[in-house]
Coordinates of C-alpha atoms in Angstrom, one line a residue:
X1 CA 8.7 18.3 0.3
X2 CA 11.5 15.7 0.2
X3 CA 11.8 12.8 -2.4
X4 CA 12.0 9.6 -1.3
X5 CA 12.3 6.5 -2.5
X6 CA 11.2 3.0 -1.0
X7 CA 14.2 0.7 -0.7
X8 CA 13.4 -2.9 -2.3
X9 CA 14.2 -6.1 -0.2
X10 CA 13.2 -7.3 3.4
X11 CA 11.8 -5.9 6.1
X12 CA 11.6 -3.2 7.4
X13 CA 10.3 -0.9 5.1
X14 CA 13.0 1.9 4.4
X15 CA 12.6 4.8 2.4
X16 CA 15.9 6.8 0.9
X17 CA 16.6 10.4 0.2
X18 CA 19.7 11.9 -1.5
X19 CA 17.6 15.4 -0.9
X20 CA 21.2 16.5 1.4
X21 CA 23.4 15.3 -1.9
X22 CA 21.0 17.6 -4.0
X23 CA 21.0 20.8 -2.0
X24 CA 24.5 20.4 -0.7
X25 CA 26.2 22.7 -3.6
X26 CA 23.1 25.3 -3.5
X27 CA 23.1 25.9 0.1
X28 CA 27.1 25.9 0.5
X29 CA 27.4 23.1 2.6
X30 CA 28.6 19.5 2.8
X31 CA 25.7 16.6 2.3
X32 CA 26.2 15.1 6.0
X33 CA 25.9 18.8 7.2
X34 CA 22.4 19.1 5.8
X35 CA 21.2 15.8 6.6
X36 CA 22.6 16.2 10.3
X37 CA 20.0 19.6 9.8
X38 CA 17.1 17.7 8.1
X39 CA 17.3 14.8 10.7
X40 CA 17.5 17.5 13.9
X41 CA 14.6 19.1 12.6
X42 CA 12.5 15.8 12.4
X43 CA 13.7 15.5 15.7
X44 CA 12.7 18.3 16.6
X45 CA 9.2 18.7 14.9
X46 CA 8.6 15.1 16.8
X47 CA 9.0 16.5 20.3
X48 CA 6.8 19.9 19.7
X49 CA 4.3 17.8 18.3
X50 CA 3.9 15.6 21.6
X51 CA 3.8 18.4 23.9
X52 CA 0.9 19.3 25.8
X53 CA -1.0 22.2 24.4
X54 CA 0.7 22.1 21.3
X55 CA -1.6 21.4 18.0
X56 CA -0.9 18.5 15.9
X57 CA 1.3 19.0 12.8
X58 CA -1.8 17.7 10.2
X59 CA 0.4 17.3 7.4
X60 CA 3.6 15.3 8.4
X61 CA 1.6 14.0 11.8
X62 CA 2.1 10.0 10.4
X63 CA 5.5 10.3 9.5
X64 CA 6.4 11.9 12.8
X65 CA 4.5 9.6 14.9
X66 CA 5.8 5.8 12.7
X67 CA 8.8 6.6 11.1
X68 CA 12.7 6.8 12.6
X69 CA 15.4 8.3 10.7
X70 CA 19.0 7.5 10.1
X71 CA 21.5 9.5 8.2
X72 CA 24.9 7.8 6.6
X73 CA 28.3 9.7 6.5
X74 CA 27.9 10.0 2.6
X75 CA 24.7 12.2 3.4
X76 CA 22.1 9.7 2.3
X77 CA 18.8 10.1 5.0
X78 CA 16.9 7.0 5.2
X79 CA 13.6 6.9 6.8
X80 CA 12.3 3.6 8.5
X81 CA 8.7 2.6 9.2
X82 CA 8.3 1.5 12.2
X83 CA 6.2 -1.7 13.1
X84 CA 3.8 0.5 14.9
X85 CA 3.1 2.7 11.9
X86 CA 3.2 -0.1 9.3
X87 CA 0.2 -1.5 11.3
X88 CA -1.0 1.5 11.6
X89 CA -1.0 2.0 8.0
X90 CA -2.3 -1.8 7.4
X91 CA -5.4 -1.2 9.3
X92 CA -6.6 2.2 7.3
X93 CA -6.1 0.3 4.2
X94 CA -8.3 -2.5 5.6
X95 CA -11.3 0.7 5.8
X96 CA -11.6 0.0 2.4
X97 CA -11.3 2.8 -0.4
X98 CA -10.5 5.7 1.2
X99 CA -11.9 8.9 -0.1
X100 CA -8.4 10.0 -0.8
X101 CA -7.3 6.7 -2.5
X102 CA -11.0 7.1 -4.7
X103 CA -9.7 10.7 -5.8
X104 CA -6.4 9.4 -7.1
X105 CA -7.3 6.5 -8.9
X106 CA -10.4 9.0 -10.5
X107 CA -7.8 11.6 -11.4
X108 CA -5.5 9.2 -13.0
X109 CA -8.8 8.0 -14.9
X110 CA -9.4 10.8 -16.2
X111 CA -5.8 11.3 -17.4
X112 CA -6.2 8.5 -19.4
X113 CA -9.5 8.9 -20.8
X114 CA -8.9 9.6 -24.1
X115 CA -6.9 5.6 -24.3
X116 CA -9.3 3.3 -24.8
X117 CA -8.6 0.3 -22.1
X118 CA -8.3 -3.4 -23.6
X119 CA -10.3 -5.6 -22.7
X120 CA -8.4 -8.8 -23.8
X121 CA -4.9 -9.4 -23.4
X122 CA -2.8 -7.1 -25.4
X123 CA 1.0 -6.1 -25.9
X124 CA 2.2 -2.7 -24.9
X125 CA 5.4 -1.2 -24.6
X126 CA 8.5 -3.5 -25.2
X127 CA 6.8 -6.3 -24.6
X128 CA 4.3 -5.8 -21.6
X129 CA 1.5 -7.9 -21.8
X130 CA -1.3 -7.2 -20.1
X131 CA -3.7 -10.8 -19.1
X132 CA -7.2 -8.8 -17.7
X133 CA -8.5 -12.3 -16.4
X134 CA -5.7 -12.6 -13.9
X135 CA -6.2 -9.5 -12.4
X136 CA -9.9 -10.0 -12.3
X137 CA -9.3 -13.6 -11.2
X138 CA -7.5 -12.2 -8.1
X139 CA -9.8 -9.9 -7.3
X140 CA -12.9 -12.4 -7.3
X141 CA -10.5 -15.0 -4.9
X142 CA -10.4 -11.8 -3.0
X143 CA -14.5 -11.6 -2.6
X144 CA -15.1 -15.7 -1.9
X145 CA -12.0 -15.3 0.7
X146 CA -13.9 -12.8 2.1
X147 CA -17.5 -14.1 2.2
X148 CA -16.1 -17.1 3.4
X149 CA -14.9 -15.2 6.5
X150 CA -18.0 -13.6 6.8
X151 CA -20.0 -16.9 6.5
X152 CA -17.8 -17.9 9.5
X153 CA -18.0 -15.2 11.8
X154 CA -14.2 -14.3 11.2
X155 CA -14.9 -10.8 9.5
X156 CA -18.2 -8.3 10.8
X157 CA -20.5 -8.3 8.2
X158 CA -20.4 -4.5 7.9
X159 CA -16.7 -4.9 8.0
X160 CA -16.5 -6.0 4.1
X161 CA -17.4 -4.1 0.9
X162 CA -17.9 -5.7 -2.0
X163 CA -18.7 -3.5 -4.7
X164 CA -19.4 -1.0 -2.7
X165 CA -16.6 1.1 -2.3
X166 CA -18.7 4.5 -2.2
X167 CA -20.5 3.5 0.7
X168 CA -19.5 5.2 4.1
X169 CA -16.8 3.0 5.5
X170 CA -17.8 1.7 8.7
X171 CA -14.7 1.0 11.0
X172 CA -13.5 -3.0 11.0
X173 CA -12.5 -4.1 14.4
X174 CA -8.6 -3.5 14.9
X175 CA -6.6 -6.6 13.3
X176 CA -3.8 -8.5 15.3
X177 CA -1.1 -6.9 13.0
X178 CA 2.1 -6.8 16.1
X179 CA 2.5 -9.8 18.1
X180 CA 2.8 -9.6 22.2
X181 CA 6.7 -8.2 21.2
X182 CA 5.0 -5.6 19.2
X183 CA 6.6 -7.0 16.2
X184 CA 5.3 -7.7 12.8
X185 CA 2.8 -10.9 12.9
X186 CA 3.2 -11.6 8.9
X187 CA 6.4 -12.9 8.6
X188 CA 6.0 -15.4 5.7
X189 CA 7.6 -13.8 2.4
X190 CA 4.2 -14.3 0.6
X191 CA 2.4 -11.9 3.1
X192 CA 5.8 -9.7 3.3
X193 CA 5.8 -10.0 -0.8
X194 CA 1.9 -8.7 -0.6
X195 CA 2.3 -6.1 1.8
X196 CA 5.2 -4.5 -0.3
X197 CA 2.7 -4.4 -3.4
X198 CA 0.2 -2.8 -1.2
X199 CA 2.8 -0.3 -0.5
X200 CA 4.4 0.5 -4.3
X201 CA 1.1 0.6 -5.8
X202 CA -0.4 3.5 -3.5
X203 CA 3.2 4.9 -3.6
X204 CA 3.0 4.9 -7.1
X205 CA -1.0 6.1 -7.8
X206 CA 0.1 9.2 -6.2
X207 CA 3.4 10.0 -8.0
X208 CA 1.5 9.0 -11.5
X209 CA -1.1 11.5 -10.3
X210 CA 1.2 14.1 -9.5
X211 CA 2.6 13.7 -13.1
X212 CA -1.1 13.7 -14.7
X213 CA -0.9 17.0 -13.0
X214 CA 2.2 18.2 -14.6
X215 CA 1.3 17.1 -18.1
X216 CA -1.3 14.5 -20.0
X217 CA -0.4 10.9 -19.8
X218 CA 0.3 9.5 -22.9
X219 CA -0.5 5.1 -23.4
X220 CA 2.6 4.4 -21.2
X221 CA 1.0 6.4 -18.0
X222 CA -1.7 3.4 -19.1
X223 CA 0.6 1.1 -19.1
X224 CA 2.1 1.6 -16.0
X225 CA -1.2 1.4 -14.7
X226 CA -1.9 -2.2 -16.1
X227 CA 1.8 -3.6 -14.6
X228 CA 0.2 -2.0 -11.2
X229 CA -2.3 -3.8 -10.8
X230 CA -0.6 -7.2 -12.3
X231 CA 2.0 -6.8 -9.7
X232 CA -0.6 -6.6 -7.2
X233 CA -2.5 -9.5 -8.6
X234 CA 0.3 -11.6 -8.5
X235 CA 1.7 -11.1 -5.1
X236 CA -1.9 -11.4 -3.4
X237 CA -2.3 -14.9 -5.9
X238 CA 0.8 -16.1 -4.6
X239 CA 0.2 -15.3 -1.3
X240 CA -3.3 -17.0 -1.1
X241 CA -1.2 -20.6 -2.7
X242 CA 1.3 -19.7 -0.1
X243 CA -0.6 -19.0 3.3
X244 CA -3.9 -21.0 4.8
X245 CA -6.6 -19.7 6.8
X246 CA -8.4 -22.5 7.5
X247 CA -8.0 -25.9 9.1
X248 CA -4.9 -26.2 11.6
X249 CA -3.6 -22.6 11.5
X250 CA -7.3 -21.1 11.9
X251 CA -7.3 -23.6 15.7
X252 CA -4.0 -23.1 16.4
X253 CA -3.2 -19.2 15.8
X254 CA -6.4 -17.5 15.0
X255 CA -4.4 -14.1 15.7
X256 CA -2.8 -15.3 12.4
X257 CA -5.4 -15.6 10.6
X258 CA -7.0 -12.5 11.4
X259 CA -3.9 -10.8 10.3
X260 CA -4.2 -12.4 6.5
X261 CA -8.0 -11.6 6.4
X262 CA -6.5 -8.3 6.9
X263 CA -4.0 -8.3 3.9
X264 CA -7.2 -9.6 2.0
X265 CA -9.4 -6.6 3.2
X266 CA -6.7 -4.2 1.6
X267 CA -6.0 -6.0 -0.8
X268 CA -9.8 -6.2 -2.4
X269 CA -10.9 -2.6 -2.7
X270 CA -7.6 -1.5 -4.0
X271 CA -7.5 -4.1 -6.8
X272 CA -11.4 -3.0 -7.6
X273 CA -10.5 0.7 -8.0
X274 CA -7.7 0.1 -10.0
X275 CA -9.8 -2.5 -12.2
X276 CA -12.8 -0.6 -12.6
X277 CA -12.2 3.3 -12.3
X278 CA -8.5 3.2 -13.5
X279 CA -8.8 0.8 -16.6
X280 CA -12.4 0.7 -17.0
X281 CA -13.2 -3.3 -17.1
X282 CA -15.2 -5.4 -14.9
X283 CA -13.9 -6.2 -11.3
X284 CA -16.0 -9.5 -10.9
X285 CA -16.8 -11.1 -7.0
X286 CA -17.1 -14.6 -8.3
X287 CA -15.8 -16.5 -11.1

């Protein structure tokens, strides 16, 4: 498996890997030797998977299929999504709570069972304080946003789960991610902002579940919980200040709007999981 790490700033979203660098000395080679080899054999893996007859390669199949890979003379690999598979990824996260996502966030709750979580604002760590009604406030914008949609035909009713997220998810029609130039449709930095949340905070439930693995998490694997779902909070909060979805944009480019709704749709179950399974409060659906 090789490390990566996701490169903060615009878009696109770009991953980094200094794996070459690392196994550069063991293997008796230089660093842009290895990454030339690592980046041929992604190459390579790509092409066998998309011949005919061949089966598909389960286990790296998205990365093959949505992400591009560039390689600099220091040996650094850096792996891009491209717009394709970041709608691709979008629109699973819009299914709403994943059977895979459920697992994480229930194995990082029981990791942390023996913490007791607050239920009022509390300070942890060097200063980190936790405020439970803004996450909870986010999440129940979240539910009126998207009963509204309902209410107005913009969203299938069996499209959205509210407090429901161990029901069998029935498929949402596709959302108008890519434009006509197969480019990204959310372009404002309040829907880039939110979209780069979405990403860190799965990113991050599974490497804290890989270290509840390794050992028990001790009140700062808690913590990092809490400033997960904050961040979260606060991207889709300033997001909904940020970006309309009624009035003038919803006549003038309802392709737009479907788009957000979709941001909204991931963003929802995500924030309940976190709310209810990983810290154990109330994820309200109306304030």
């Amino acid at each position: 498996m090789i490390s990566v790490q996701r490169v903060k700033g615009k878009m696109p979203i770009l991953y980094s890997s200094a794996i070459a660098l690392q196994l550069a000395k063991p293997c008796q080679k230089t660093a842009i030797e290895l990454a030339t080899l690592i980046n041929e054999h992604f190459f390579q893996a790509a092409i066998a998977q998309n011949l005919p007859g061949n089966p598909p390669l389960a286990s790296v199949s998205f990365g093959l299929r949505n992400f591009t890979v560039k390689l600099e003379p220091s040996g650094w690999l850096y792996f891009e999504l491209i717009p394709q598979g970041l709608a691709d990824w979008l629109q699973c996260m819009t299914y709403h709570s994943t059977p895979q996502l459920q697992q994480s966030v229930e194995g990082v709750r029981q990791e942390l069972s023996p913490v007791v979580a607050p239920q009022k604002s509390s300070k942890v760590n060097q200063g980190h304080i936790f405020d439970p009604f803004a996450v909870q406030y986010a999440h129940a914008r979240c539910c009126s946003l998207l009963r509204l949609a309902r209410e107005q035909g913009l969203l299938a009713e069996e499209s959205v789960y509210i407090n429901s997220l161990t029901s069998s998810a029935i498929a949402a029609p596709r959302n108008p991610w890519l434009n006509s130039q197969s480019e990204l449709r959310l372009v404002h930095p309040a829907e880039q902002s939110l979209i780069f949340a979405l990403i860190d905070t799965v990113d991050e439930l599974q490497s804290l579940l890989a270290a509840a693995i390794a050992l028990p998490l001790d009140p700062r694997g808690h913590c990092m919980v809490e400033r997960l779902v904050a961040a979260l909070a606060k991207a889709f909060l300033s997001f909904y200040d940020a970006c309309r979805f009624w009035g003038d944009v919803q006549q003038s480019d309802q392709a737009l709007v479907q788009a957000r709704l979709g941001l909204v749709l991931a963003t929802q179950p995500l924030l309940q999981v976190l709310i209810q399974e990983a810290l154990g409060l109330v994820a309200p659906t109306e304030l």
